[in-house]
PDB file of C-alpha atoms and ligand atoms in Angstrom:
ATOM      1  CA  UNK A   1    -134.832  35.040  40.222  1.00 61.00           C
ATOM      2  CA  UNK A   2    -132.721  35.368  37.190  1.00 68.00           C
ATOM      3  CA  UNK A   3    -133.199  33.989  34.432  1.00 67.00           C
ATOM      4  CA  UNK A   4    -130.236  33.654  30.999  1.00 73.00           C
ATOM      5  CA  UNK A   5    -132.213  34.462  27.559  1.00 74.00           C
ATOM      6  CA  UNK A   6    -130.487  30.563  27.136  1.00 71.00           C
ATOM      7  CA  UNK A   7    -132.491  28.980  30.161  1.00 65.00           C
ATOM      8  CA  UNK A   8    -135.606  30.487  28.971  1.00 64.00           C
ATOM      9  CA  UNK A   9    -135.979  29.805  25.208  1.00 65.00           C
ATOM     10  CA  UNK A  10    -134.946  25.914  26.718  1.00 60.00           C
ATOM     11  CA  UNK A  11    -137.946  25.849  28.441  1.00 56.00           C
ATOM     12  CA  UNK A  12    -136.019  24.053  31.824  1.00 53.00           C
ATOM     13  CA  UNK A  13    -136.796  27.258  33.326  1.00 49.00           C
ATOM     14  CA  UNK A  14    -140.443  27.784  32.447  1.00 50.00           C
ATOM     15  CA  UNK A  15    -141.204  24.549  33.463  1.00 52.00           C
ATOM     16  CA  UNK A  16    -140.486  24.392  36.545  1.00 51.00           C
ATOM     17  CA  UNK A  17    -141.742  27.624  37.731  1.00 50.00           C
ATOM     18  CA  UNK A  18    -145.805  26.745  37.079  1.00 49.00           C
ATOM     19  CA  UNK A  19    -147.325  30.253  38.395  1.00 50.00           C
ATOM     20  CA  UNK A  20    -144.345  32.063  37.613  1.00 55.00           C
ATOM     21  CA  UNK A  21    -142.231  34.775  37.912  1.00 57.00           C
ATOM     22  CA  UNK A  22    -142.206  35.313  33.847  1.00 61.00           C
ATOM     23  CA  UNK A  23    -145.819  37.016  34.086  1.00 65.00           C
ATOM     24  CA  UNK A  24    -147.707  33.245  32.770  1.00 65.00           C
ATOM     25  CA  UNK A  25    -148.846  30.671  34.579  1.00 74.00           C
ATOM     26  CA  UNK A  26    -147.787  27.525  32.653  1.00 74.00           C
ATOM     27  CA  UNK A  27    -150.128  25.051  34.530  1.00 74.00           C
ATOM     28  CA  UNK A  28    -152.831  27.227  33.645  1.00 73.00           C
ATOM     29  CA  UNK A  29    -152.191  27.553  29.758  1.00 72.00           C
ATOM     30  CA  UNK A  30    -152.251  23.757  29.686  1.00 70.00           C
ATOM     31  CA  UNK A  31    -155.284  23.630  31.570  1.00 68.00           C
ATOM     32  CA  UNK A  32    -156.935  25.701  28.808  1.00 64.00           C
ATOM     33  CA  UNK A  33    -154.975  23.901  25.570  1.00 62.00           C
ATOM     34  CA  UNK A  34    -156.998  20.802  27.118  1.00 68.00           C
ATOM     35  CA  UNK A  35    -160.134  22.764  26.864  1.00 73.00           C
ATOM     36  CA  UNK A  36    -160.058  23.598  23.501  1.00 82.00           C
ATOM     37  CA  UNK A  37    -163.473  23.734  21.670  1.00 83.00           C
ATOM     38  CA  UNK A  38    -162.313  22.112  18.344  1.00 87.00           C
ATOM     39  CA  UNK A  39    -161.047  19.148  19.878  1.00 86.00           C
ATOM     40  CA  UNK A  40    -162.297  15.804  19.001  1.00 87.00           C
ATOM     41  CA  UNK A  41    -164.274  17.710  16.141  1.00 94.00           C
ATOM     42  CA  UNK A  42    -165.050  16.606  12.879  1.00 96.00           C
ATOM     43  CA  UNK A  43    -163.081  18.510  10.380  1.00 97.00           C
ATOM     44  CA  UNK A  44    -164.952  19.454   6.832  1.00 97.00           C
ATOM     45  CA  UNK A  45    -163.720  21.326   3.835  1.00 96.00           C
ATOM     46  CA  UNK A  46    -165.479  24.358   2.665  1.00 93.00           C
ATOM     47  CA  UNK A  47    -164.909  27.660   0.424  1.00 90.00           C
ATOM     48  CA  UNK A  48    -165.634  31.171   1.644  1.00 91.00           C
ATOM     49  CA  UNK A  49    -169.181  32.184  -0.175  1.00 84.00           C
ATOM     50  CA  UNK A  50    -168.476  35.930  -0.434  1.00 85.00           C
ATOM     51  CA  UNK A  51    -166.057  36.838  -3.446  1.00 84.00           C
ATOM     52  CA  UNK A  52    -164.018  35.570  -5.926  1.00 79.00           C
ATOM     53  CA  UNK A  53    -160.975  34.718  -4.141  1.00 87.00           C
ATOM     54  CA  UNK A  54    -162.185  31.831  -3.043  1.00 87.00           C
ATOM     55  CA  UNK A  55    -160.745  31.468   0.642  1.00 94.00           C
ATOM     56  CA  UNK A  56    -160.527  27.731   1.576  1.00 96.00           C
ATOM     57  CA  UNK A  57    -162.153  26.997   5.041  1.00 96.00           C
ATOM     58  CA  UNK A  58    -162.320  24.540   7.553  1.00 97.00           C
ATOM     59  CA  UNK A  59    -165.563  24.239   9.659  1.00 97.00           C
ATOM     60  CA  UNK A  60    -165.288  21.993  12.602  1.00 97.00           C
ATOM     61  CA  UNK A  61    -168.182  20.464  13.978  1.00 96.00           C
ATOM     62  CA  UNK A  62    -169.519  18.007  16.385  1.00 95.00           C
ATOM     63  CA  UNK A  63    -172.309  15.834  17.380  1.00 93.00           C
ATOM     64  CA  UNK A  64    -174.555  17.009  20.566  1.00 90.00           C
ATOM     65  CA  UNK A  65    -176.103  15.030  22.816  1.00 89.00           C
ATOM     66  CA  UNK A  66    -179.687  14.939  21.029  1.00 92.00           C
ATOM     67  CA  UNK A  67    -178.017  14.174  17.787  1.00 91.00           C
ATOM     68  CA  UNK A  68    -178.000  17.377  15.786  1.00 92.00           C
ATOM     69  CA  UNK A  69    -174.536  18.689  14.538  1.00 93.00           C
ATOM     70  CA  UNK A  70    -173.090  21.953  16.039  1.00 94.00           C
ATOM     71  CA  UNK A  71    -170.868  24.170  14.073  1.00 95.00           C
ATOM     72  CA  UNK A  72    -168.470  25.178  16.534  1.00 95.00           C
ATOM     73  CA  UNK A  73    -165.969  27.100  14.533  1.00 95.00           C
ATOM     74  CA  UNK A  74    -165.232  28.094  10.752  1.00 96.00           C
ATOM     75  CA  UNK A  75    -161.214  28.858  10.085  1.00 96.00           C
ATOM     76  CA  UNK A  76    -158.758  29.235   6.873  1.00 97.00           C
ATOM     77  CA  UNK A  77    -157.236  26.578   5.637  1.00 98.00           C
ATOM     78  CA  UNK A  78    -153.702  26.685   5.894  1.00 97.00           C
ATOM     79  CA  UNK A  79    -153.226  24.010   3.654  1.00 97.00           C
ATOM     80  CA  UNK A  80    -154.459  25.901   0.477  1.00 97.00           C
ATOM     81  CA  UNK A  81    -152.584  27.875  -1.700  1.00 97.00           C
ATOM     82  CA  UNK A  82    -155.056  30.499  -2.038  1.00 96.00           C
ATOM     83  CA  UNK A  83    -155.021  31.723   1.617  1.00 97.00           C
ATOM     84  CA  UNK A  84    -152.902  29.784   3.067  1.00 97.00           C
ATOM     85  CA  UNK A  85    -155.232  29.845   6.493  1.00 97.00           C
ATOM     86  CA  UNK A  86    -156.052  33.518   5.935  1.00 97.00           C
ATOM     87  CA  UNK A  87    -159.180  35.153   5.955  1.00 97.00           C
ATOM     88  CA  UNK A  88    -160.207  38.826   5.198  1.00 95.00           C
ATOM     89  CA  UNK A  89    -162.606  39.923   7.640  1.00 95.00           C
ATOM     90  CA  UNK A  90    -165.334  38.944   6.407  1.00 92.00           C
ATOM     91  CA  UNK A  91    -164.626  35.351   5.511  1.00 95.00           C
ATOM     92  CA  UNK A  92    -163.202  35.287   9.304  1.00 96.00           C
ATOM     93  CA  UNK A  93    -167.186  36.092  10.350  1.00 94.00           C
ATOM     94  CA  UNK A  94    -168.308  33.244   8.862  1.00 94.00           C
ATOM     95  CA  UNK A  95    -169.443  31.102  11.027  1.00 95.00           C
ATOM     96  CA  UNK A  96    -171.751  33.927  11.565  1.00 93.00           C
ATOM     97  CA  UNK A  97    -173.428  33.083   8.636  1.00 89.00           C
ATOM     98  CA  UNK A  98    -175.013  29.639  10.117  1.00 89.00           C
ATOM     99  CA  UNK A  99    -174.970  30.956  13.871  1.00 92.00           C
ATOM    100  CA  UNK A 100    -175.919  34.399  14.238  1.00 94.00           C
ATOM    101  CA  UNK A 101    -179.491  35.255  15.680  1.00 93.00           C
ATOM    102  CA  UNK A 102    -180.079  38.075  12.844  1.00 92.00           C
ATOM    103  CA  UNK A 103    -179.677  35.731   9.938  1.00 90.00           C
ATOM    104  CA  UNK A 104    -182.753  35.128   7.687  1.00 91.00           C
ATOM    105  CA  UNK A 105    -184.332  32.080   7.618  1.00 90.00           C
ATOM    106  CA  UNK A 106    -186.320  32.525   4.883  1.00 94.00           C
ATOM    107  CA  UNK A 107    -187.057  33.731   2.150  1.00 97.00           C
ATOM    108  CA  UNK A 108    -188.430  37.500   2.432  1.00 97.00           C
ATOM    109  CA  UNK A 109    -191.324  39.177   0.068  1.00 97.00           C
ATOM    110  CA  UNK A 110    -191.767  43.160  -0.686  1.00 97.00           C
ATOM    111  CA  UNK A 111    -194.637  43.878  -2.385  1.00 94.00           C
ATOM    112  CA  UNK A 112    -194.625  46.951  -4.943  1.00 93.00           C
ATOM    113  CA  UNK A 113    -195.585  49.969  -2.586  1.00 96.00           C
ATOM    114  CA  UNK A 114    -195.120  48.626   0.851  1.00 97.00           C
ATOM    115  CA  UNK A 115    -193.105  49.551   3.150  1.00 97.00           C
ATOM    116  CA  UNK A 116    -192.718  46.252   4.842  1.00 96.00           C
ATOM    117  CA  UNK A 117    -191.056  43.266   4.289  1.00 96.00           C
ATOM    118  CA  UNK A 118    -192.563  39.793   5.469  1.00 96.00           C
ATOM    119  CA  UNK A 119    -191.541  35.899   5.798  1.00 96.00           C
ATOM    120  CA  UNK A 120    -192.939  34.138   3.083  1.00 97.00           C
ATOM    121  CA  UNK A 121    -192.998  30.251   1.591  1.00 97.00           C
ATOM    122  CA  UNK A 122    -190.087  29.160  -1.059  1.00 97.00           C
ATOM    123  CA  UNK A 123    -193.152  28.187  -3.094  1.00 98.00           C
ATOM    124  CA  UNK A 124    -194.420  31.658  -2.832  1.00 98.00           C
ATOM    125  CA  UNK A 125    -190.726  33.297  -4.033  1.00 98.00           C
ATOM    126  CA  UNK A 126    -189.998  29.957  -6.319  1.00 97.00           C
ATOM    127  CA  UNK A 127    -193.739  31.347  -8.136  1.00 98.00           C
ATOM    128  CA  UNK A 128    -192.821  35.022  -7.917  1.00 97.00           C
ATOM    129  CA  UNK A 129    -189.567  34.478  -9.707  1.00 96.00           C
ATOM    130  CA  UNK A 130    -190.712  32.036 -12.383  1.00 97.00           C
ATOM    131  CA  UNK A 131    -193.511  34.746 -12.768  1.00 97.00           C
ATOM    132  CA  UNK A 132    -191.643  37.754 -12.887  1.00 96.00           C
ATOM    133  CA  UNK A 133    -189.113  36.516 -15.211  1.00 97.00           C
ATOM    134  CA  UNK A 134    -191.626  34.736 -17.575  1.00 97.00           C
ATOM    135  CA  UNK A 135    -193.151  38.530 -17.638  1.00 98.00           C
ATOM    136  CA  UNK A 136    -189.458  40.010 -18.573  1.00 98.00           C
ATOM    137  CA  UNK A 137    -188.967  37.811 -20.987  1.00 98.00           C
ATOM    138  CA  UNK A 138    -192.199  38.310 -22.779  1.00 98.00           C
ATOM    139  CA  UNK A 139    -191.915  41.674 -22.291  1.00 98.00           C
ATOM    140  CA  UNK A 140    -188.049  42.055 -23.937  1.00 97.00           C
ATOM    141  CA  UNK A 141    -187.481  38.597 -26.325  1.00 98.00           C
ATOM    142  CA  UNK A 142    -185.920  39.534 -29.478  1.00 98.00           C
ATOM    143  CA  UNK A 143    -186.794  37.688 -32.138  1.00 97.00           C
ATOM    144  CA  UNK A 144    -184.911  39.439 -34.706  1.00 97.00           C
ATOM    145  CA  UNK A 145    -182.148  42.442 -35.041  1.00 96.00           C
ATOM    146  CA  UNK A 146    -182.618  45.310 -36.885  1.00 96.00           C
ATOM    147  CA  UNK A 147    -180.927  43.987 -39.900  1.00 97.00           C
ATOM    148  CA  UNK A 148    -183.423  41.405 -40.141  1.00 97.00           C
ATOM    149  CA  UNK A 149    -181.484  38.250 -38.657  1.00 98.00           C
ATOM    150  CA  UNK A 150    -182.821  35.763 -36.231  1.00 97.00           C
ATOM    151  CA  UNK A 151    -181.432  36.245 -33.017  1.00 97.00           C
ATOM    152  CA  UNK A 152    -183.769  35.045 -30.342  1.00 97.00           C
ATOM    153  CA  UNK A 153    -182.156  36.928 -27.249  1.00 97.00           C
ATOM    154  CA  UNK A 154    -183.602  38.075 -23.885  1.00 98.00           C
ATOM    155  CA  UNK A 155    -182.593  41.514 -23.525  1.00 96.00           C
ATOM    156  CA  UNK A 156    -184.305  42.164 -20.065  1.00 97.00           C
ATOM    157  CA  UNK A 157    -182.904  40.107 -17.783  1.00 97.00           C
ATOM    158  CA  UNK A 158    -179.034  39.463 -16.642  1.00 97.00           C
ATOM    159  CA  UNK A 159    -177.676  36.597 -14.772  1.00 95.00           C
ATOM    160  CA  UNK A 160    -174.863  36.163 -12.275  1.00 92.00           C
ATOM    161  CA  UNK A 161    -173.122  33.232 -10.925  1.00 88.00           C
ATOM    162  CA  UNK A 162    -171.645  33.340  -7.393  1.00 81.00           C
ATOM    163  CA  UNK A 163    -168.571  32.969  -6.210  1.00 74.00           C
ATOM    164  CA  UNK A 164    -169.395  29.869  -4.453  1.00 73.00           C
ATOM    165  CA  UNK A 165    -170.277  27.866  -7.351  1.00 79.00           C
ATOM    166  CA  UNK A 166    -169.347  24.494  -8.217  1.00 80.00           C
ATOM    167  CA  UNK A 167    -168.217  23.847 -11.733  1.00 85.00           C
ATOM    168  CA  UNK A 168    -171.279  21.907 -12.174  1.00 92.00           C
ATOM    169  CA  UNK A 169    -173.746  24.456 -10.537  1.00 90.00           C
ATOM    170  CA  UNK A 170    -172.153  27.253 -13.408  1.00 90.00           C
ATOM    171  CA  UNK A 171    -172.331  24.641 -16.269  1.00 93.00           C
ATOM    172  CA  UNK A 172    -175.844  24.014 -15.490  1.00 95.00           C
ATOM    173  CA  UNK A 173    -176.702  28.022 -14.653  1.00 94.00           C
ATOM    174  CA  UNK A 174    -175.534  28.679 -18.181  1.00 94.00           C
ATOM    175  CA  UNK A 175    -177.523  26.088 -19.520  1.00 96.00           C
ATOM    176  CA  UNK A 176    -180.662  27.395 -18.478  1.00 96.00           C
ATOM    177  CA  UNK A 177    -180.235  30.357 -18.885  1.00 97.00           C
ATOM    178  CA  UNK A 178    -179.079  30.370 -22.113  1.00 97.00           C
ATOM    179  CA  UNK A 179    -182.308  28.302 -22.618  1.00 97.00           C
ATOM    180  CA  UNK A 180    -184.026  31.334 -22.053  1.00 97.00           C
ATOM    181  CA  UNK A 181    -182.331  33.326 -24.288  1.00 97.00           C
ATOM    182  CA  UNK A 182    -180.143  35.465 -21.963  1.00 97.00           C
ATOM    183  CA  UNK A 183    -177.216  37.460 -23.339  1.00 96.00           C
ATOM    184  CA  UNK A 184    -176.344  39.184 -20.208  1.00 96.00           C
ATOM    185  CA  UNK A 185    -174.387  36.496 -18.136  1.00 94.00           C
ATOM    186  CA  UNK A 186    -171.689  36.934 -15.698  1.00 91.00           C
ATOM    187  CA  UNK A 187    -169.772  35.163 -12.713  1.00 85.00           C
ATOM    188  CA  UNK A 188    -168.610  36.782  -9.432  1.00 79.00           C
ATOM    189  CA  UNK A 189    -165.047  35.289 -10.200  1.00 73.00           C
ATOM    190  CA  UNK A 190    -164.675  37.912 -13.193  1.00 73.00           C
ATOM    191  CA  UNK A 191    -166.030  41.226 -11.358  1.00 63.00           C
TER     192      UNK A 191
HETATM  193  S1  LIG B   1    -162.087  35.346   2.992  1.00 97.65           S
HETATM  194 FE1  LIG B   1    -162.345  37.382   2.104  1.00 97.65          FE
HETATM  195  S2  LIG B   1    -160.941  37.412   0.360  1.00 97.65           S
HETATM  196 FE2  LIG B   1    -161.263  35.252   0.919  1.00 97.65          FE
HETATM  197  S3  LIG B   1    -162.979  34.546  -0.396  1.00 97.65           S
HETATM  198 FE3  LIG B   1    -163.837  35.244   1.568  1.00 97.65          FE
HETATM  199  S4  LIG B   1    -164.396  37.370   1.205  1.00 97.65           S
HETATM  200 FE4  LIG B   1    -162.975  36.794  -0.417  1.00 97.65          FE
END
């Protein structure tokens, strides 16, 4: 059958041919358009976690059957002027971050000289932490420079934000850490 470049790109053609001669079977890719997996799915507004770009996402999800909420896909936004629906690569794996069957659950604890690393409690790492820096900070507080002037700084530990952070979550971040006399702050968004 032939076929003008003009009857094709109007479609009159293509319609009417349903397994067709064009090398597509039009009944078929409506068939799977019906199908899609995002349909009906609740649409939520998100920002890539990884770097300072800050990649605006879409995660769709839906209810199951038992109740619980099912990611079923994680996109760009193409609404957002900072991707405009793009993703690099990794921001395009996303959805592996809540799906995949490698991703830790929780949190994980090496002990100084092992070889191993094992599952422990948040209270165990929330302790560990508070311990380790209360021990850094004893260890390297500065009371005073070498000139003799009160400076009251933490020398031994540095702090960085992620890229992921609200400006609320950085505000308070700072706070605390600034509490603690920390000089050495920074946030993924300048690296
Ligand atoms: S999608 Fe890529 S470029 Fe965008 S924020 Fe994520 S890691 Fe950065």
């Amino acid at each position: 059958m032939d076929i003008t470049r003009r009857e094709f790109l109007g479609g009159t053609v293509v319609s009417g041919l349903g397994a067709s001669a064009l090398g597509f079977d039009v009944v078929r890719a409506r068939m799977v358009k019906q199908r899609l997996r995002i349909e009906g799915a609740t649409v939520s507004h998100s920002v890539c976690p990884y770097c300072a770009v800050g990649c605006a996402l879409l995660a769709y999800t839906r209810k199951t059957g038992d109740g619980k909420v099912e990611l079923l896909q994680i996109e760009g936004n193409p609404d957002s002027p900072v991707n405009e629906g793009r993703l690099c690569p990794k921001g395009a794996t996303a959805l592996q971050l809540a799906v995949s069957s490698r991703r830790v659950t929780s949190p994980r604890y090496r002990a100084a000289g092992a070889s191993e690393w094992k599952d422990v409690s948040w209270d165990f790492a929330l302790d560990k932490l508070a311990q380790n820096i209360k021990a850094s900070r004893d260890r390297t507080f500065v009371a005073t420079d070498a000139g003799g002037n009160t400076v009251n700084r933490c020398e031994g530990i540095a702090f960085a934000g992620g890229a992921a952070f609200s400006s609320e979550e950085g505000y308070f971040a700072t706070k605390v850490m600034r509490g603690l006399g920390l000089i050495h702050l920074e946030q993924q968004a300048r690296v």
